[in-house]
Coordinates of C-alpha atoms in Angstrom, one line a residue:
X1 CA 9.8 65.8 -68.2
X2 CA 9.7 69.4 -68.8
X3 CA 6.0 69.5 -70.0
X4 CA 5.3 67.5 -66.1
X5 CA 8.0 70.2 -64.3
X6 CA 5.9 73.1 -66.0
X7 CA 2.3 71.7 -65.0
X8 CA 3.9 71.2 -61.9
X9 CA 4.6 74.5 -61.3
X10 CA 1.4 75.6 -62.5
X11 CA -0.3 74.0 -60.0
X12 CA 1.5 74.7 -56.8
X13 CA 1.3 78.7 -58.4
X14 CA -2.1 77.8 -58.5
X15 CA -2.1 76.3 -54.8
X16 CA -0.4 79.2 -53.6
X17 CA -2.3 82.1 -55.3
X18 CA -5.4 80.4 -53.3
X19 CA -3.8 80.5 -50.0
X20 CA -2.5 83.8 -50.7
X21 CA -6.4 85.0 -51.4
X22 CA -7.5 82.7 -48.3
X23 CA -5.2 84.6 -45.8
X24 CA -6.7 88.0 -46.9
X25 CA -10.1 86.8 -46.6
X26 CA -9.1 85.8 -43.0
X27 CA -7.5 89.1 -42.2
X28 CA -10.6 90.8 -43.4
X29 CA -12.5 88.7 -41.3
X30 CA -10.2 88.9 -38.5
X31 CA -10.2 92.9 -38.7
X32 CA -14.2 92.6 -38.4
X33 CA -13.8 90.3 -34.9
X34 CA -11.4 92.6 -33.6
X35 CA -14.2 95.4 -33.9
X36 CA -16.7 93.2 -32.2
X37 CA -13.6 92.6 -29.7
X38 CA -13.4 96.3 -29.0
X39 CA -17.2 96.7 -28.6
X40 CA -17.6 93.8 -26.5
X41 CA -14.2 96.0 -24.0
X42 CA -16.7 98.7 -24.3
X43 CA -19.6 97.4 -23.0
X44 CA -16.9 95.4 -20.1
X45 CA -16.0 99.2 -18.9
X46 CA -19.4 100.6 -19.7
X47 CA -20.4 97.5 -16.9
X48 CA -17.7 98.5 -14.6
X49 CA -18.9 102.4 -14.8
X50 CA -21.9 101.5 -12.9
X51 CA -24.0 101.4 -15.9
X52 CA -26.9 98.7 -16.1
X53 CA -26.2 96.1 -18.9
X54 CA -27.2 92.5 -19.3
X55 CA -24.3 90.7 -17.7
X56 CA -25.2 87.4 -19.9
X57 CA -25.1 89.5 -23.2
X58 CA -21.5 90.8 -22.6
X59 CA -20.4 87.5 -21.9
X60 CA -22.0 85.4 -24.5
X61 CA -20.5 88.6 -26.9
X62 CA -16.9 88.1 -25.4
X63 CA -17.4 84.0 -25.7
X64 CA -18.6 84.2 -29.6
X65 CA -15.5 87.0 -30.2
X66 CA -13.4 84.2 -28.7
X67 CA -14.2 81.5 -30.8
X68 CA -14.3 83.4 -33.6
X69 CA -11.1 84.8 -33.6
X70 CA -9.8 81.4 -32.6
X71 CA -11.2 79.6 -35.3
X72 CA -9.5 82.7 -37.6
X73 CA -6.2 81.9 -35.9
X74 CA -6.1 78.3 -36.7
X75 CA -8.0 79.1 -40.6
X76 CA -4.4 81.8 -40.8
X77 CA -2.0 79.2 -39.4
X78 CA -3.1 76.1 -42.0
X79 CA -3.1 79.2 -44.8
X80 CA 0.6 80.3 -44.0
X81 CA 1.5 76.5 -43.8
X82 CA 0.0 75.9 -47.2
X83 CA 2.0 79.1 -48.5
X84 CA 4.8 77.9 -47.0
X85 CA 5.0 74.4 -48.3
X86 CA 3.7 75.8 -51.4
X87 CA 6.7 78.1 -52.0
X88 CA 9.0 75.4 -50.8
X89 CA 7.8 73.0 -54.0
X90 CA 8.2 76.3 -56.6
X91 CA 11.7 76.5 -55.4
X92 CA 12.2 72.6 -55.7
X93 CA 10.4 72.9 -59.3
X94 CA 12.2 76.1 -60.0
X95 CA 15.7 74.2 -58.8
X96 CA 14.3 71.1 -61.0
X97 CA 14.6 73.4 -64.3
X98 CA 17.6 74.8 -63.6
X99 CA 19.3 71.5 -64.0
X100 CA 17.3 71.2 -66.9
X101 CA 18.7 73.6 -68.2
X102 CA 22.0 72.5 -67.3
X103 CA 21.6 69.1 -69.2
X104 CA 20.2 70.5 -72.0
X105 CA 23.6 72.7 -72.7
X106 CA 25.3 70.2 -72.2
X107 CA 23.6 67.9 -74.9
X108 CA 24.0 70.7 -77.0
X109 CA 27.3 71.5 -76.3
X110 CA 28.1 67.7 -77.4
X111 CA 26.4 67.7 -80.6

C-alpha cells in the first residue's frame, strides 16, 4: 500500500511538474501575442493618423492576435485546472501517508 501511495505520488508530482512547464511555455507564448497585440494598436492609430495602410492587413493582423491569444487563454485555463487537480491528489496522497503513519505507531506501539 505504501509502495502504490509513493508511485502515486510520483506520478501526480510528475503530472504537475508538466503543467507547471506547460503554463510557462503559454505565458511565453502569450507575452509574444501581446507584442503582436501592441503592433497591430499601432498600426490601428498609425490608420487613424491619416496615414495610408492596407486596411485588410490590420484586420487580418488583429483577427490572427485574437485567436491566438484565445486559444492561449483556453491552453492556460486546462493548465491551471490540471495543476489544480493535481495538487488536490498530492494533498489526498500526502493525507493518505499520514494515516499511514498513524497505523504504523500504532502497530508498533502494540507490539
Amino acid at each position: 500500500l505504501v509502495q502504490q501511495t509513493e508511485r502515486n505520488l510520483q506520478h501526480m508530482t510528475h503530472r504537475a511538474l508538466e503543467a507547471e512547464n506547460n503554463v510557462e511555455k503559454l505565458k511565453q507564448e502569450m507575452i509574444i501575442l501581446q507584442g503582436e497585440l501592441e503592433t497591430s494598436k499601432v498600426e490601428n492609430e498609425n490608420l487613424r493618423a491619416g496615414q495610408t495602410m492596407d486596411l485588410g492587413a490590420v484586420k487580418h493582423n488583429i483577427d490572427f492576435a485574437l485567436q491566438s491569444l484565445h486559444k492561449i487563454i483556453t491552453g492556460a485555463n486546462m493548465s491551471i485546472r490540471q495543476l489544480v487537480s493535481g495538487a488536490e491528489s498530492l494533498n489526498f496522497v500526502a493525507e493518505l501517508l499520514k494515516s499511514t503513519g498513524k497505523i504504523s505507531d500504532v502497530e508498533a506501539e502494540k507490539d
